[in-house]
Tab-separated table of C-alpha atoms in Angstrom:
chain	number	residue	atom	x	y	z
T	774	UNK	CA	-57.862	9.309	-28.157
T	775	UNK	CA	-58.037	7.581	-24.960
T	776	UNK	CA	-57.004	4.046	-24.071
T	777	UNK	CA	-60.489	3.539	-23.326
T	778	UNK	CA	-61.662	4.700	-26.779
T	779	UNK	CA	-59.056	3.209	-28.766
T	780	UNK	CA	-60.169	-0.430	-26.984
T	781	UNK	CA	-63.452	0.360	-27.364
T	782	UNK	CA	-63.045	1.077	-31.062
T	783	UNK	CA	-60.802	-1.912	-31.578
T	784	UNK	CA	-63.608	-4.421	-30.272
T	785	UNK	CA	-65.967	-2.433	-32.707
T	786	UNK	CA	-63.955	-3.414	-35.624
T	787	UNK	CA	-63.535	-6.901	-34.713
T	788	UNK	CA	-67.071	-6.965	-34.080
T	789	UNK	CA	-67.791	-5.981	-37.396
T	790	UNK	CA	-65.304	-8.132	-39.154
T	791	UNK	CA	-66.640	-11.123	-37.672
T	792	UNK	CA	-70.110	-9.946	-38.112
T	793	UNK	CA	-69.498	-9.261	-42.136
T	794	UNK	CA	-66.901	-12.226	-43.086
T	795	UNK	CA	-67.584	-14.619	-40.467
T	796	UNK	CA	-65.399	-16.239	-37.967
T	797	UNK	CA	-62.924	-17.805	-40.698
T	798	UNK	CA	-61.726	-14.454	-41.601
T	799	UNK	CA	-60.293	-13.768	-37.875
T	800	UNK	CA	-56.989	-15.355	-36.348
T	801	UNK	CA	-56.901	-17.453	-33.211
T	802	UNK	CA	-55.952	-14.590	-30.958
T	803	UNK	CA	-58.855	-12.308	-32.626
T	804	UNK	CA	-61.233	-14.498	-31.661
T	805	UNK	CA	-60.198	-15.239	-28.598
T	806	UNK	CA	-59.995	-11.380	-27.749
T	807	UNK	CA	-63.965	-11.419	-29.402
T	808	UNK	CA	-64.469	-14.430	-26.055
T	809	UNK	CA	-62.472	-12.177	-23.382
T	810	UNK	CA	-63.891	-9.127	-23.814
T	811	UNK	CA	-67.110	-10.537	-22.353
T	812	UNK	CA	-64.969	-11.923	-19.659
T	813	UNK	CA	-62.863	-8.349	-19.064
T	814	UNK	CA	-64.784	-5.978	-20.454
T	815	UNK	CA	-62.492	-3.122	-19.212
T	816	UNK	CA	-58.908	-3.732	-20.574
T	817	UNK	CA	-57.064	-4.453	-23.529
T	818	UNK	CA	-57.385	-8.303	-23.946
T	819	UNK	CA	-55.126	-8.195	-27.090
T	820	UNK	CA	-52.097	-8.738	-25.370
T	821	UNK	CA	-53.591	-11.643	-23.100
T	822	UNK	CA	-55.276	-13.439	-26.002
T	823	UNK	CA	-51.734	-13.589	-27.838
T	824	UNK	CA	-49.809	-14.723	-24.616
T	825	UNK	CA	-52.509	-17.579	-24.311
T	826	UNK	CA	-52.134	-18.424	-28.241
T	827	UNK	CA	-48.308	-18.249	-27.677
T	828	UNK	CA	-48.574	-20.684	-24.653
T	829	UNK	CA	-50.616	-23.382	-25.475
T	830	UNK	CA	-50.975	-23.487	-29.157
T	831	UNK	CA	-54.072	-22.879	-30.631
T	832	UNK	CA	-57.644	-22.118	-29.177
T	833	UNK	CA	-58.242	-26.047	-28.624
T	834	UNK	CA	-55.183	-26.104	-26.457
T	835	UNK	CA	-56.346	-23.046	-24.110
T	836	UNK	CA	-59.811	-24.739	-23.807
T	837	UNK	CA	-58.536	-27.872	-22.685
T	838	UNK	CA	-56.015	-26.065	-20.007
T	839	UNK	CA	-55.668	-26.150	-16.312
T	840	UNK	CA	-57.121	-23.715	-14.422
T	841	UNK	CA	-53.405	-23.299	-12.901
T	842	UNK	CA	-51.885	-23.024	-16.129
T	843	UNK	CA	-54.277	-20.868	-17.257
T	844	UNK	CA	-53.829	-18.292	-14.656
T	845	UNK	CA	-50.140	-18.674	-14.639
T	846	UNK	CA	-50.651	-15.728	-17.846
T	847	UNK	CA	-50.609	-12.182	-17.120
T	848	UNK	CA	-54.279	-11.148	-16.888
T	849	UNK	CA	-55.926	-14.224	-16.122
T	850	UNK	CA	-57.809	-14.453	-12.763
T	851	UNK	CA	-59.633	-17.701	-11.440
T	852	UNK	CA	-62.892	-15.654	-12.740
T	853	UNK	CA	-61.484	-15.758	-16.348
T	854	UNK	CA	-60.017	-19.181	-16.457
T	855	UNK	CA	-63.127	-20.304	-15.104
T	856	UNK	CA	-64.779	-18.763	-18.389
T	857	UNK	CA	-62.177	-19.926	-20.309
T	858	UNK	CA	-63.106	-23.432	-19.219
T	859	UNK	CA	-66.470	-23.455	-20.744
T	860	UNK	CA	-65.339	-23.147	-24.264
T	861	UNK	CA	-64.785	-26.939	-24.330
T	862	UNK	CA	-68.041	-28.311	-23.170
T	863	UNK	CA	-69.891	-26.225	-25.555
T	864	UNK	CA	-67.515	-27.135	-28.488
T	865	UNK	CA	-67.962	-30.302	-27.777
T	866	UNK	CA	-71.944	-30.079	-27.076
T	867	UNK	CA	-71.998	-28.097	-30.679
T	868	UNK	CA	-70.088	-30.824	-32.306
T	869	UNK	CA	-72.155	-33.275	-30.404
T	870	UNK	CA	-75.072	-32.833	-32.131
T	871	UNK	CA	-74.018	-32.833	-35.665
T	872	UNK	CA	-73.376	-36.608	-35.009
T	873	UNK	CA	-75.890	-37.984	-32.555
T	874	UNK	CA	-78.712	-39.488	-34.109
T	875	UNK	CA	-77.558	-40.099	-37.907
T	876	UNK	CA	-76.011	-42.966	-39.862
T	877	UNK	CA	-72.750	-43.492	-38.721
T	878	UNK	CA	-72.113	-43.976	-42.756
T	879	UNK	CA	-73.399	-40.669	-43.786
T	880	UNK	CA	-72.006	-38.658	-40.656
T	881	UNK	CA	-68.496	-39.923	-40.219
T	882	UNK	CA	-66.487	-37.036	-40.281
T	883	UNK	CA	-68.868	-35.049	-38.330
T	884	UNK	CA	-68.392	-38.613	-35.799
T	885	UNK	CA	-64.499	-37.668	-36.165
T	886	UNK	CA	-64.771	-34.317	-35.347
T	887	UNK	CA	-66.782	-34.975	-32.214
T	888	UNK	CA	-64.248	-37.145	-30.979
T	889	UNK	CA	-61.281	-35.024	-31.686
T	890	UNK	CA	-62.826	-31.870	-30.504
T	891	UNK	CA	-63.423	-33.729	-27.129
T	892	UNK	CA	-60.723	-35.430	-26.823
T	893	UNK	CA	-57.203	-33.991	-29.259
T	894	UNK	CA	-55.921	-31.821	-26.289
T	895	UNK	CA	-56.702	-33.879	-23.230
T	896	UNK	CA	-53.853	-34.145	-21.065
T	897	UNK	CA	-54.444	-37.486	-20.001
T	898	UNK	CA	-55.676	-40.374	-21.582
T	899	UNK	CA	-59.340	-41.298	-22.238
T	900	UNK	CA	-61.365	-44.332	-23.379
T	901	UNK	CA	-64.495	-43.913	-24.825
T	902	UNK	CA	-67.320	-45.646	-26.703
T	903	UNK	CA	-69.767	-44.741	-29.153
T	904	UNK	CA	-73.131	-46.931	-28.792
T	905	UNK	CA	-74.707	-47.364	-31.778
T	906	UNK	CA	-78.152	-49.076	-32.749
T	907	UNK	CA	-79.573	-51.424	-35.328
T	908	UNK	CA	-79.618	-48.650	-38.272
T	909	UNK	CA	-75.884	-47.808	-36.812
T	910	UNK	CA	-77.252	-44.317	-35.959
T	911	UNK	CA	-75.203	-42.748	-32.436
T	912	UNK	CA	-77.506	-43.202	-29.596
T	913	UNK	CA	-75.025	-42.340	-26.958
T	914	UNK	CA	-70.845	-42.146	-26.053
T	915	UNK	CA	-69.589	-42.300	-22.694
T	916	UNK	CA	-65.946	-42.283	-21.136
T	917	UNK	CA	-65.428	-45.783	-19.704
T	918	UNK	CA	-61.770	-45.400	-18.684
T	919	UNK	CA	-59.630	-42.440	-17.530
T	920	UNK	CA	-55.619	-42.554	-16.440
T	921	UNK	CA	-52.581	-41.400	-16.886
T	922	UNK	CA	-50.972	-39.159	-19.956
T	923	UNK	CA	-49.767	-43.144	-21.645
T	924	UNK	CA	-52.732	-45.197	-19.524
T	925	UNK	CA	-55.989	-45.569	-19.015
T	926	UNK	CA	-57.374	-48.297	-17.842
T	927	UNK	CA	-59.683	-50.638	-19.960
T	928	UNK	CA	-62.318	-52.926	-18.382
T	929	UNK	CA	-64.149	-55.458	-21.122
T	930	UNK	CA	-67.092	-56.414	-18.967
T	931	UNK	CA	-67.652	-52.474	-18.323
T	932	UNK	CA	-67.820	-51.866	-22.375
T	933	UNK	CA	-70.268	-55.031	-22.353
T	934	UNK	CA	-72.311	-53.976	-19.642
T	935	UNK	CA	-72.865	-50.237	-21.222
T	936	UNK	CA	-73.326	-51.432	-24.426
T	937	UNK	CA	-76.372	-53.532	-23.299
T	938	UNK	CA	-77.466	-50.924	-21.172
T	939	UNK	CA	-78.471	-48.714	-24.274
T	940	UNK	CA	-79.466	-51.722	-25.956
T	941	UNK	CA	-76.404	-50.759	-28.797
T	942	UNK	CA	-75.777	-53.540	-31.523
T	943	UNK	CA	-72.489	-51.846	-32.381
T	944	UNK	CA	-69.717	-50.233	-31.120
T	945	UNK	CA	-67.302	-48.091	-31.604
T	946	UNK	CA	-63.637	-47.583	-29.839
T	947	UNK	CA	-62.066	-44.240	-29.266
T	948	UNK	CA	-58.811	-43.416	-27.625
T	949	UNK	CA	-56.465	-40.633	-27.396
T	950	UNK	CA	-52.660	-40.381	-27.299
T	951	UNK	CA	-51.904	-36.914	-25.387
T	952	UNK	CA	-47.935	-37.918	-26.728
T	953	UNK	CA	-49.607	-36.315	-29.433
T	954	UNK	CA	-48.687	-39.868	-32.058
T	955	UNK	CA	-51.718	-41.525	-33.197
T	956	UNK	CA	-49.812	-44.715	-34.120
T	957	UNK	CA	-51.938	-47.967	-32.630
T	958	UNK	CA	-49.250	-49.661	-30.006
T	959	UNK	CA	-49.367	-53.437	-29.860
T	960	UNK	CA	-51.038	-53.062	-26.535
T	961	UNK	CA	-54.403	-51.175	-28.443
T	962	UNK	CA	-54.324	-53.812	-30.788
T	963	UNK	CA	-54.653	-56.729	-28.734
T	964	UNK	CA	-57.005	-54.473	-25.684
T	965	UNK	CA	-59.253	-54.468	-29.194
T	966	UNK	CA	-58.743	-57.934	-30.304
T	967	UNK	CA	-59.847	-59.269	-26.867
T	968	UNK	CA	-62.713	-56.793	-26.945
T	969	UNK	CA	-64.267	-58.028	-30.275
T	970	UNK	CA	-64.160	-61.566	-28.867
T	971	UNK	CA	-65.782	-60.886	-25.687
T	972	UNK	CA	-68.676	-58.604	-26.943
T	973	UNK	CA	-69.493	-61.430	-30.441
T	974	UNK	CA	-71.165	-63.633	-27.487
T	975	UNK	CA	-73.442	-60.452	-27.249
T	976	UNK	CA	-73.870	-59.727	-31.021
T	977	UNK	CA	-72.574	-56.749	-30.262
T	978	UNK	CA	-70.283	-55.550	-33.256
T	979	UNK	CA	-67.238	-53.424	-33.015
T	980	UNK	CA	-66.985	-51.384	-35.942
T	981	UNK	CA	-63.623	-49.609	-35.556
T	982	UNK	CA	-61.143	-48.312	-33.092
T	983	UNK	CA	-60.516	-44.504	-33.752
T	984	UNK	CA	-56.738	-43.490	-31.936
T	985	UNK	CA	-57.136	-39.694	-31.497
T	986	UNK	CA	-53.506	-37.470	-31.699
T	987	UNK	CA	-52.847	-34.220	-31.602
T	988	UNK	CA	-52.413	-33.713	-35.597
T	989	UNK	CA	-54.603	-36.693	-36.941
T	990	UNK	CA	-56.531	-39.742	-36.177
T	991	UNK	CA	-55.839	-43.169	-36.990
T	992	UNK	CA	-58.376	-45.868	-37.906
T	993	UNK	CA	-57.642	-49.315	-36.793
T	994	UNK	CA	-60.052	-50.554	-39.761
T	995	UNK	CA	-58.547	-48.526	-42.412
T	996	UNK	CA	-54.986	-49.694	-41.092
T	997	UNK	CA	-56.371	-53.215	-42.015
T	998	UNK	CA	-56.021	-53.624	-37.483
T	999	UNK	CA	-59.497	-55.322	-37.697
């Protein structure tokens, strides 16, 4: 059989393991070979999917790669890390919409998994907030702060001034620690202290402060933080 053939009638097998026992039933790198034969549709991308698994973890950590890093594997062009690149939008556009729209109290782990599927492998640090109306459905999340992999800066007025931009009577605070440690520091807990005062003038209410880490999430009102 040729190399050809034998590729040809590995992707037909994985095709048809997927297709019959869904996506759960296939590893990481299986998948990932499912994504890159679209992308190299003329090689073996067994090899490439397990260097790429191997390197950065899991297929959340190749999504949220650099380019650079990305092609630094055997195999990878620009082409392909550019196609490698939009598996994080649309996870986080599929995971998106299970939240937006319903009662924070009925959809809160789907609201969890929105926020760690956007945000657990960043390389840097992110602020966000969730806007959330009078039935405290999600009408809206935006990044209001970007910095460094320990930093990112924090402006008060600029949560106050969004928030009453989509006319949101709550709130909710989201953070991620690239260090991978979703322990609060002392610094979260008094940037969210001072926020809570500055946004009651407003009636706008800040119902938690979620710190995103590689492995888990901690809630500041859970912790008792708030």
């Amino acid at each position: 059989m040729t190399d050809l053939a034998s590729h040809t009638g590995h992707r037909d097998r994985l095709r048809e393991k997927l297709t019959s026992a869904g996506g759960l039933a296939l590893h990481d790198y299986e998948l990932l070979e499912l994504y890159l034969f679209r992308c190299i549709p003329r090689r073996d991308t067994k090899p490439i999917a397990k260097d790429l698994i191997a390197r950065f973890g899991d297929l959340g950590g190749v999504a949220g790669a650099e380019v650079r890093e990305l092609t630094a594997i055997k195999g990878v062009s620009e082409r392909v890390a550019a196609d490698l690149k939009l598996i994080q939008p649309l996870a986080e556009r599929l995971a998106r919409e299970q939240a937006i729209g319903r009662p924070v109290i009925t959809s809160w782990s789907a609201l969890v998994a929105y926020c760690r599927t956007a945000m657990q492998h960043a390389t840097t640090e992110q602020f966000r907030v969730l806007f959330l109306d009078r039935k405290n459905k999600l009408i809206a999340d935006q990044v209001l702060g970007e910095g460094t992999i320990d930093h990112a800066p924090v402006y008060p007025r600029e949560v106050v001034k969004a928030a009453l931009a989509h006319e949101a009577s709550a709130i909710i605070l989201v953070h991620n620690h690239p260090s991978g440690d979703a322990t609060p520091s002392q610094a979260d807990i008094e940037m969210t202290r001072t926020l809570m005062e500055i946004c009651k003038p407003f009636e706008i209410a800040v119902h938690d402060h979620l710190v995103i880490g590689r492995e888990n999430t901690a809630s500041f009102k859970t912790l008792g933080l708030m």
